Short mmCIF file of C-alpha atoms and ligand atoms in Angstrom, two decimals:
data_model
loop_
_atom_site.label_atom_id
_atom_site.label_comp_id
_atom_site.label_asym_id
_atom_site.label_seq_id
_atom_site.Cartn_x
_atom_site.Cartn_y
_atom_site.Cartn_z
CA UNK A 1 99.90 32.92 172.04
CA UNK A 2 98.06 36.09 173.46
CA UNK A 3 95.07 35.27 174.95
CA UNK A 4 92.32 37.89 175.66
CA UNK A 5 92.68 39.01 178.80
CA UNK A 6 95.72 40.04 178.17
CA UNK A 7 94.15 43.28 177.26
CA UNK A 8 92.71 43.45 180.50
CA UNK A 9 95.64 42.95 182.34
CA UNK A 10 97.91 46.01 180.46
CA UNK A 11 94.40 48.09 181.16
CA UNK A 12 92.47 47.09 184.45
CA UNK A 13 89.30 48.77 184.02
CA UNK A 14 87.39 49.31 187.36
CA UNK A 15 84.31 49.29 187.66
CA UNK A 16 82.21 48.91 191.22
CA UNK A 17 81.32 45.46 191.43
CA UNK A 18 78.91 45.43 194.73
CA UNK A 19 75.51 47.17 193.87
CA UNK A 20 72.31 46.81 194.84
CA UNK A 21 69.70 43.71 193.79
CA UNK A 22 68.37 45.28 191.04
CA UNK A 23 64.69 42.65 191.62
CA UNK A 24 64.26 44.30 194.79
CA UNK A 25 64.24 48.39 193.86
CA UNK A 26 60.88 50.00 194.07
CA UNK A 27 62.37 53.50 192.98
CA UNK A 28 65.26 54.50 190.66
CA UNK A 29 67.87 55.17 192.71
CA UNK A 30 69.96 58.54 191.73
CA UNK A 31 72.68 56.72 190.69
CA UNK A 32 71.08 54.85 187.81
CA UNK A 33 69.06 57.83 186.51
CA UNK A 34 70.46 59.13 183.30
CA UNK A 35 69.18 62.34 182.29
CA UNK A 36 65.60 62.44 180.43
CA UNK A 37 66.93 63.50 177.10
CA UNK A 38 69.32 60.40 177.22
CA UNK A 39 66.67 58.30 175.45
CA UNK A 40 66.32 60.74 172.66
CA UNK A 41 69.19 62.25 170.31
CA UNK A 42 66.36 65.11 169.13
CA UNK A 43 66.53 63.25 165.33
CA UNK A 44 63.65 61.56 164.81
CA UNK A 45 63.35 57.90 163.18
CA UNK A 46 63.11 58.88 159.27
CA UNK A 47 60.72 56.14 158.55
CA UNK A 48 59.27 52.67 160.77
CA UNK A 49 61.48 50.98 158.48
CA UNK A 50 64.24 48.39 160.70
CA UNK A 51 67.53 46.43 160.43
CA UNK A 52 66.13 43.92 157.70
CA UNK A 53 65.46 39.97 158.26
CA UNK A 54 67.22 37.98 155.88
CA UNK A 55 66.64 34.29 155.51
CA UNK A 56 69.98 32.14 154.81
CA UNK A 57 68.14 30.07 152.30
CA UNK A 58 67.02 32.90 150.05
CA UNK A 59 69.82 33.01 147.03
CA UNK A 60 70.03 36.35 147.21
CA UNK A 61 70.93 36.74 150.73
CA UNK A 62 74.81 37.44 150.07
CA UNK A 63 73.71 40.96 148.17
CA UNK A 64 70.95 41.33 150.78
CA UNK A 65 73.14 41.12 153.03
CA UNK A 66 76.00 43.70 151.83
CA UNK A 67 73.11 45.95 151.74
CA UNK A 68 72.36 46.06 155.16
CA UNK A 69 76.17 46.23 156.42
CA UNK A 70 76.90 49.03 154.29
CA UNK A 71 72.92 50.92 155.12
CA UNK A 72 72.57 49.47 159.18
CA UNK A 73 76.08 47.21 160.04
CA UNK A 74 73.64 45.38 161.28
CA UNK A 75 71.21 42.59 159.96
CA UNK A 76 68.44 40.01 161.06
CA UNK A 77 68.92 36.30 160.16
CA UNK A 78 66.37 33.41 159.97
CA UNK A 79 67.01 29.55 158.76
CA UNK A 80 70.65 30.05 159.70
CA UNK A 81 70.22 26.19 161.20
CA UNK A 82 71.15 26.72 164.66
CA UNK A 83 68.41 24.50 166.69
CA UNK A 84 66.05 26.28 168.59
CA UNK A 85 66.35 23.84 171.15
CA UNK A 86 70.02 25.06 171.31
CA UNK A 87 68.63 28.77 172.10
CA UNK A 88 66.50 27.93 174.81
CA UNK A 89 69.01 26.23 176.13
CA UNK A 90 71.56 29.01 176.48
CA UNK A 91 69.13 31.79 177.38
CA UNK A 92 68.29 28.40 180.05
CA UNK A 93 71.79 28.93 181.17
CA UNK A 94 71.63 32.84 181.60
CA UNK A 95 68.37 32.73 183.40
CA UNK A 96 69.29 30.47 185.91
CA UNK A 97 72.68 32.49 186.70
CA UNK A 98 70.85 35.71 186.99
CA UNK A 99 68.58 34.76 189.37
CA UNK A 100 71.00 33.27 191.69
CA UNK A 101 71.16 35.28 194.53
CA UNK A 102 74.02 37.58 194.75
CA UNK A 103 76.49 36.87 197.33
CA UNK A 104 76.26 33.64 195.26
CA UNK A 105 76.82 35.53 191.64
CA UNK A 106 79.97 37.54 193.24
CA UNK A 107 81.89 34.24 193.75
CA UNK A 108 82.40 34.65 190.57
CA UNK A 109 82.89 38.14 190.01
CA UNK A 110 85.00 39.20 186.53
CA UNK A 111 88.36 40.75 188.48
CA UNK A 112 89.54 45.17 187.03
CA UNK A 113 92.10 43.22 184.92
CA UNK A 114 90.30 39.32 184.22
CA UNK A 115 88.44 39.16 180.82
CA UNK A 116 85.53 37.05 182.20
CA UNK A 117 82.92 36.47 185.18
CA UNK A 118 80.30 38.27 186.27
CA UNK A 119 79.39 42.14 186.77
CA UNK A 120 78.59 45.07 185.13
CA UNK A 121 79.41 45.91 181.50
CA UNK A 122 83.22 46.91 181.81
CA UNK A 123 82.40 50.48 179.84
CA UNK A 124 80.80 51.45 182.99
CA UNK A 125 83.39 53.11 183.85
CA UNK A 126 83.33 55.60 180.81
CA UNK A 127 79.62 57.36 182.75
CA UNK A 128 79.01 58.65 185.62
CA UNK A 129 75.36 57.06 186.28
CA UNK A 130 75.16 53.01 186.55
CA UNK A 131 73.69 50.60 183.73
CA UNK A 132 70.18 48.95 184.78
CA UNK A 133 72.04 45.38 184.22
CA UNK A 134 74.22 42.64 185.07
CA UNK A 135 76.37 40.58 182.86
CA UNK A 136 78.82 37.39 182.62
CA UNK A 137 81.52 36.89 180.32
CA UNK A 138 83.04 33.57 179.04
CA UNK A 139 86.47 33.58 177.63
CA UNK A 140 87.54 29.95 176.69
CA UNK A 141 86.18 27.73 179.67
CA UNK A 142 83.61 28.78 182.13
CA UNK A 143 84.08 25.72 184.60
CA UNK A 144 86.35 27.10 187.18
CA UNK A 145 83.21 30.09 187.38
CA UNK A 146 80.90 27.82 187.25
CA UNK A 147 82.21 25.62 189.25
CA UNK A 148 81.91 28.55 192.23
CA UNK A 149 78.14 29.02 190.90
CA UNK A 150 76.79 25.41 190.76
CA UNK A 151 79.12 23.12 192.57
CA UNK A 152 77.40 20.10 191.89
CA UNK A 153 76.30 20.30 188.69
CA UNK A 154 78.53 22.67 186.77
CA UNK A 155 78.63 20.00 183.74
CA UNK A 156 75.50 20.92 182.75
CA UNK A 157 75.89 24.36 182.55
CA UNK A 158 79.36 23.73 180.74
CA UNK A 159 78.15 21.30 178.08
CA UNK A 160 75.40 23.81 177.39
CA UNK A 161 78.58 26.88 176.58
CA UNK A 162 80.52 24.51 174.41
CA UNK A 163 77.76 23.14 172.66
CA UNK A 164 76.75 26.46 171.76
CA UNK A 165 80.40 28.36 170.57
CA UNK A 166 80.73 25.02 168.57
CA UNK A 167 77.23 25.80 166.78
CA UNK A 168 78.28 29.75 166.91
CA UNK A 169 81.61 29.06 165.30
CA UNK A 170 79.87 27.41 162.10
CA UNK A 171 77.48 30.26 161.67
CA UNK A 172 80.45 32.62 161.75
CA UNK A 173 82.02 30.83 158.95
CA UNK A 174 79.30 31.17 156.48
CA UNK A 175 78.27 34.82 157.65
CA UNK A 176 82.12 36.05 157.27
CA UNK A 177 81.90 34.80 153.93
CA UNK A 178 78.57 35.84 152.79
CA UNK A 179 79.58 39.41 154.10
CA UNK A 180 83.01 38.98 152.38
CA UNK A 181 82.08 37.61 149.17
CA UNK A 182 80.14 40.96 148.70
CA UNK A 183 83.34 42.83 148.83
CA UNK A 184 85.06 40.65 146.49
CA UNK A 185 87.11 39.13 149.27
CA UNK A 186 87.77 35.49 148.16
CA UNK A 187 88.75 32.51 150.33
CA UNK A 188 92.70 33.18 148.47
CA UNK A 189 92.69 36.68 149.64
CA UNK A 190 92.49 36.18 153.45
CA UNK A 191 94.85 33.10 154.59
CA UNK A 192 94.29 33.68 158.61
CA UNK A 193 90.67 31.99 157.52
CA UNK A 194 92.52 28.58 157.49
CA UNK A 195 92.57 26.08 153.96
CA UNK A 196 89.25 25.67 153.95
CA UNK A 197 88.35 29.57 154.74
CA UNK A 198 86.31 27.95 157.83
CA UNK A 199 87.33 30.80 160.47
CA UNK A 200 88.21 27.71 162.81
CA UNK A 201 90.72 29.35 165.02
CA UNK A 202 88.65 32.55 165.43
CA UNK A 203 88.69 33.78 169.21
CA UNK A 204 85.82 34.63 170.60
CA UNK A 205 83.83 35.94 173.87
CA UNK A 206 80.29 34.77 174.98
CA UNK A 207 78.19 37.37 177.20
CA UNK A 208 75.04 36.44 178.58
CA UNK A 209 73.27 40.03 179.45
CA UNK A 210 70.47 40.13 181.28
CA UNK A 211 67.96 43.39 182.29
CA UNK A 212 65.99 43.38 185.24
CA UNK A 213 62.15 44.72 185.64
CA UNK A 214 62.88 48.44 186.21
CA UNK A 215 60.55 51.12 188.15
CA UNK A 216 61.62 53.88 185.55
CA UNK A 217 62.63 52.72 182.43
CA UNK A 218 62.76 55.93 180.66
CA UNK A 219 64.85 57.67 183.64
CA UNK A 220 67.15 54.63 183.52
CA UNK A 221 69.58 53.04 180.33
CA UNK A 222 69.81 48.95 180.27
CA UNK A 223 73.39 49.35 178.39
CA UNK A 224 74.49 52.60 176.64
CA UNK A 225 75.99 53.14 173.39
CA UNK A 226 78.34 51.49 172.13
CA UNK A 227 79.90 49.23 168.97
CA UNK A 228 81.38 46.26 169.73
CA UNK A 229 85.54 46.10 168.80
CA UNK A 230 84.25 42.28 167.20
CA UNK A 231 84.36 40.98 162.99
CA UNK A 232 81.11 40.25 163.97
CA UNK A 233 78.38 39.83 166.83
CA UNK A 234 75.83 36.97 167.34
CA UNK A 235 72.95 38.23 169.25
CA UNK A 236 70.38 36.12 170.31
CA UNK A 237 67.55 37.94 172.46
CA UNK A 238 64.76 36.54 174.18
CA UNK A 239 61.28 37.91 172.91
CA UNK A 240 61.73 41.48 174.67
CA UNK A 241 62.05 44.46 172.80
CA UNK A 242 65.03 46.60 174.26
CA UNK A 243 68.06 46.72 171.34
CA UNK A 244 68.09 49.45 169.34
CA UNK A 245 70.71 50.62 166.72
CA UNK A 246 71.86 54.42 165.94
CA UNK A 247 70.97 54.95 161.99
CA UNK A 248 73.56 57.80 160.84
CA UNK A 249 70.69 60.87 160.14
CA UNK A 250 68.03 58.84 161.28
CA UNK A 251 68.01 58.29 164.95
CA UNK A 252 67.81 55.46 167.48
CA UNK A 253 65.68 52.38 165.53
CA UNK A 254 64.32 49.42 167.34
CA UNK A 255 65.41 45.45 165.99
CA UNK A 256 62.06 44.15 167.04
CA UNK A 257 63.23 40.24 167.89
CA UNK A 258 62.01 37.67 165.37
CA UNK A 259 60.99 34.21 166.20
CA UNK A 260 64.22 32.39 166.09
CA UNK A 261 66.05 34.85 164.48
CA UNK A 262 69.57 36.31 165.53
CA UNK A 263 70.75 39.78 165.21
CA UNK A 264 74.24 40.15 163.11
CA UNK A 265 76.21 43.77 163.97
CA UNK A 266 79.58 44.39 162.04
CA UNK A 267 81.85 45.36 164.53
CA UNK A 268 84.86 47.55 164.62
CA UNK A 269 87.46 45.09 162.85
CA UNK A 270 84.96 44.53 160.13
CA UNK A 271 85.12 48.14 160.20
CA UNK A 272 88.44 48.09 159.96
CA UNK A 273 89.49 45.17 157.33
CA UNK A 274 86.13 46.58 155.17
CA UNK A 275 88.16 50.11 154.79
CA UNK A 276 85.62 51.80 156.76
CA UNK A 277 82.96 50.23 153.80
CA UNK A 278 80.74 48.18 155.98
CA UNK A 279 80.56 50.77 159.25
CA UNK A 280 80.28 49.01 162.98
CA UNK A 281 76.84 49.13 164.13
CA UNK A 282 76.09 51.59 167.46
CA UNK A 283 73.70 50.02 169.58
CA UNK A 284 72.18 50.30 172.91
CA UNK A 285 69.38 48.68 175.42
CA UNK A 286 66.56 50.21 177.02
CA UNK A 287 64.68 48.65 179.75
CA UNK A 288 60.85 48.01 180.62
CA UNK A 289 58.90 47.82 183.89
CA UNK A 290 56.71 44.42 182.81
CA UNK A 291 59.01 41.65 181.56
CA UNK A 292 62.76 40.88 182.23
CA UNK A 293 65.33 40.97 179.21
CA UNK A 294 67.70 38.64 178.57
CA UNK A 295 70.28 38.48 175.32
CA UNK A 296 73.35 36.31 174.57
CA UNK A 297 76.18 38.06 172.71
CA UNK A 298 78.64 36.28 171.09
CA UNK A 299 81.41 38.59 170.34
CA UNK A 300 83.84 37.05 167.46
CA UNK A 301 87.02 38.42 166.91
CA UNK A 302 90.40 36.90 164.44
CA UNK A 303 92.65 34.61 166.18
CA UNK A 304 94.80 36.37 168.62
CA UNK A 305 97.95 36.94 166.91
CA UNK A 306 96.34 38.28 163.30
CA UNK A 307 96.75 41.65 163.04
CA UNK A 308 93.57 43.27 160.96
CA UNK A 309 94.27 45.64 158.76
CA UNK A 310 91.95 47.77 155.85
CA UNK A 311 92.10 44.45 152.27
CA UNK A 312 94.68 45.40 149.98
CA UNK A 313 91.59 44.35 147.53
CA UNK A 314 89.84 47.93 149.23
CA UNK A 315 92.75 50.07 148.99
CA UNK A 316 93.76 51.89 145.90
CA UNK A 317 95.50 55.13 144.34
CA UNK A 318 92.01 56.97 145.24
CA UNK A 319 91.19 54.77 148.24
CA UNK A 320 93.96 55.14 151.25
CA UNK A 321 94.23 52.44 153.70
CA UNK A 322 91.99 54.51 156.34
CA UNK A 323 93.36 52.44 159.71
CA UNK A 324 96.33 50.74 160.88
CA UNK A 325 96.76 47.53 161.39
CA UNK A 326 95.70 46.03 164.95
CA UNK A 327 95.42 42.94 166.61
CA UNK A 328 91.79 42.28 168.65
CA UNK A 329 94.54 42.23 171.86
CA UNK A 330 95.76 45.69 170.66
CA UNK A 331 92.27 47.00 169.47
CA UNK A 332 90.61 45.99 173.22
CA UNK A 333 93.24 47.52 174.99
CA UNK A 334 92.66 50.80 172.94
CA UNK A 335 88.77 50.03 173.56
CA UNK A 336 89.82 49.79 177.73
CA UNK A 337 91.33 53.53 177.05
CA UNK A 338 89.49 54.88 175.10
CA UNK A 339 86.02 53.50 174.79
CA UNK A 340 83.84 54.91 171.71
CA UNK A 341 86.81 56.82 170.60
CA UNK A 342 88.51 53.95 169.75
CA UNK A 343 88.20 53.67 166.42
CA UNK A 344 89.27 57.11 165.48
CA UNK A 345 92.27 56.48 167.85
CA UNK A 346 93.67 53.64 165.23
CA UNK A 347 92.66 56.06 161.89
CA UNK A 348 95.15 56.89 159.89
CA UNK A 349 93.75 60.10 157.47
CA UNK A 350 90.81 62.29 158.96
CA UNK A 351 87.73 61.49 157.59
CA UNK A 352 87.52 63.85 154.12
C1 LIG B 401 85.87 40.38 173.93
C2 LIG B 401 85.11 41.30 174.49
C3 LIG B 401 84.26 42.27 173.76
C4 LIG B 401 83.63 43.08 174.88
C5 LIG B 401 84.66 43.01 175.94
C6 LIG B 401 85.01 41.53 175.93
O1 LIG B 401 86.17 41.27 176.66
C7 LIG B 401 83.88 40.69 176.49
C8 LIG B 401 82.60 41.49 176.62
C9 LIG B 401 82.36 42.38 175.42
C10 LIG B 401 81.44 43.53 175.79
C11 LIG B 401 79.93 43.17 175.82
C12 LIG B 401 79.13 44.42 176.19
C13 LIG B 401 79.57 45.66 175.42
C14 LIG B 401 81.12 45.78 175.41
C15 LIG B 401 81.56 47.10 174.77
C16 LIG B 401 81.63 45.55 176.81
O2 LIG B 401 81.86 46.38 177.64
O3 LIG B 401 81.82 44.20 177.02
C17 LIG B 401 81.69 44.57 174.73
C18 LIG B 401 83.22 44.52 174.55
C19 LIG B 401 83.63 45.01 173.19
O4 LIG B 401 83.10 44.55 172.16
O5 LIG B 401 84.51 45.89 173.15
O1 LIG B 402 71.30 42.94 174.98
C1 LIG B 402 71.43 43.28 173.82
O2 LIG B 402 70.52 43.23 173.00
C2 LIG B 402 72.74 43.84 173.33
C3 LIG B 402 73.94 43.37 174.09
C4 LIG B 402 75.20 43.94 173.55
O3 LIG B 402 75.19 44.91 172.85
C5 LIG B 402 76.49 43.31 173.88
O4 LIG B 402 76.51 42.35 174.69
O5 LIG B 402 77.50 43.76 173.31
FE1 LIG B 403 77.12 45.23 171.89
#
């Protein structure tokens, strides 16, 4: 079976892994300053209004919830009974890796064509200026990484990962189907969710992101915009403001973080198997000079060898299939190459 970084390896992306300490800059340097009108697209927000929370408990959170995919493709969610214990002890995980010191962190630098380790977002290499960050990526285990981080007490750190995709996993379940339900997608209609539509064998990637104190946070950009080429995305962040999401008309929007609550963004296969119904979500990260940022992205795609395609149940004689059908393998390689035109890459009829 495929595995993920298979992508990689049919599309090394290179990116330069040795830069400086972030902690220890006093000044921007030129190569992280993005232009001053980077922050601002010249459309104002329309209103204060924001992704909306939705609690998991209120019975109207399916419809609630197709509201916000089809208005934001993204969504807030609260009581969605992952412990908070659980949260504190990922972002736990994150904290401690960032602030190893470096020549430690590169031991387990993510290789041009590996999937996972540590380093800068891989769509650096799509701008010319550098990302005020630093990330690690888990693809299946992190122990031979972490092993290279922590010798003696990797476990830890490991238990920590698997407790948490286990936890992740479940919430996927019920969010693919609260989303799907909306569109009249039953458990019948999409067999790759297993007999019990549970979304067991989903794959999925866990990045831990974390942005440093900066001198000149509106000179610099923490990640730039992007979707993500997921189903779906399970963000937790800690309680730093920094996500924003791109409303079409109405600018860049903040997601203020909640107490214990996780940000949701549809992603370009939901995109994709929605018929272009519920759109993916662009987002990006700005930075502060007072507190450090830290977020945890799960990034959940179909099991490698399913190939997504637009529901037959969303496709009739006045609604055309509007993509081909791709596999997540396929669809990242076509992210590697062609970044945020990647979508419009796997289109089938120009948008009318
Ligand atoms: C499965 C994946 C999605 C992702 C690339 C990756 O291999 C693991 C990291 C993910 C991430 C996180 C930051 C933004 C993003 C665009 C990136 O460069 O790495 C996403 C990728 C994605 O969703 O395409
Ligand atoms: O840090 C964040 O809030 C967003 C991270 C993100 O977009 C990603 O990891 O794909
Ligand atoms: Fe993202």
């Amino acid at each position: 079976m495929p595995s993920l970084s298979e992508a990689y390896r049919a599309h090394p992306v290179h990116v330069q892994h040795k830069h400086p300490d972030l902690n220890s800059l006093q000044e921007l340097p030129e190569s992280y300053t993005w232009t001053h009108h980077s922050h601002d697209d010249h459309t104002p927000a329309a209103s204060n209004e924001s992704v909306p929370v939705i609690d998991l408990n209120d019975p109207n959170a399916s419809k609630l919830i197709h509201h916000a995919c089809i208005t934001w493709g993204a969504y807030q969610v609260v009581n969605h009974a992952i412990p908070m214990s659980l949260l504190q002890d990922i972002q736990w995980v994150g904290e401690t890796l960032f602030s190893l010191p470096c020549h430690q962190k590169q031991k387990a630098a993510r290789s041009p064509d590996g999937a996972d380790g540590y380093g800068l977002a891989r769509i650096s290499s799509f701008f010319p200026k550098l990302m005020w960050s630093e990330g690690f990526t888990i693809v299946g285990s992190p122990l031979e990484h972490f092993r290279q981080l922590w010798p003696q007490d990797y476990h830890k750190y490991c238990d920590i990962v698997k407790r948490y995709d286990e936890a992740m996993k479940k919430l996927v379940g019920k969010l693919m189907w609260l989303m799907l339900d909306s569109l009249g997608i039953t458990k019948e209609d999409l067999k790759w969710a297993g007999s019990k539509g549970q979304f067991k064998k989903t794959c999925a990637a866990l990045q831990l992101n974390s942005y440093p104190t900066c001198p000149d946070p509106d000179r610099a950009m923490g990640l730039a915009a992007h979707t993500d080429s997921t189903l779906l995305t399970i963000l937790y962040q800690n309680n730093i403001s920094g996500l924003q999401v791109h409303r079409k008309g109405g600018g860049w929007v903040t997601v203020a973080p909640v107490p214990e609550g996780l940000v949701i963004n549809v992603g370009d296969l939901l995109h994709i198997l929605s018929n272009g119904l519920y759109p993916s979500v662009l987002h990006r990260v700005l930075v502060n000079r007072i507190q450090q940022r830290l977020s945890v992205a799960y990034l959940c795609g179909p099991p490698p060898n399913v190939e997504i395609c637009p529901h037959a149940k969303l496709v009739g004689p006045n609604k055309p299939p509007l993509y081909k059908a791709v596999t997540w393998n396929e669809y990242l390689g076509t992210k590697a190459k062609h970044f945020n035109k990647a979508l419009s890459n796997v289109r089938l009829c120009a948008p009318s």
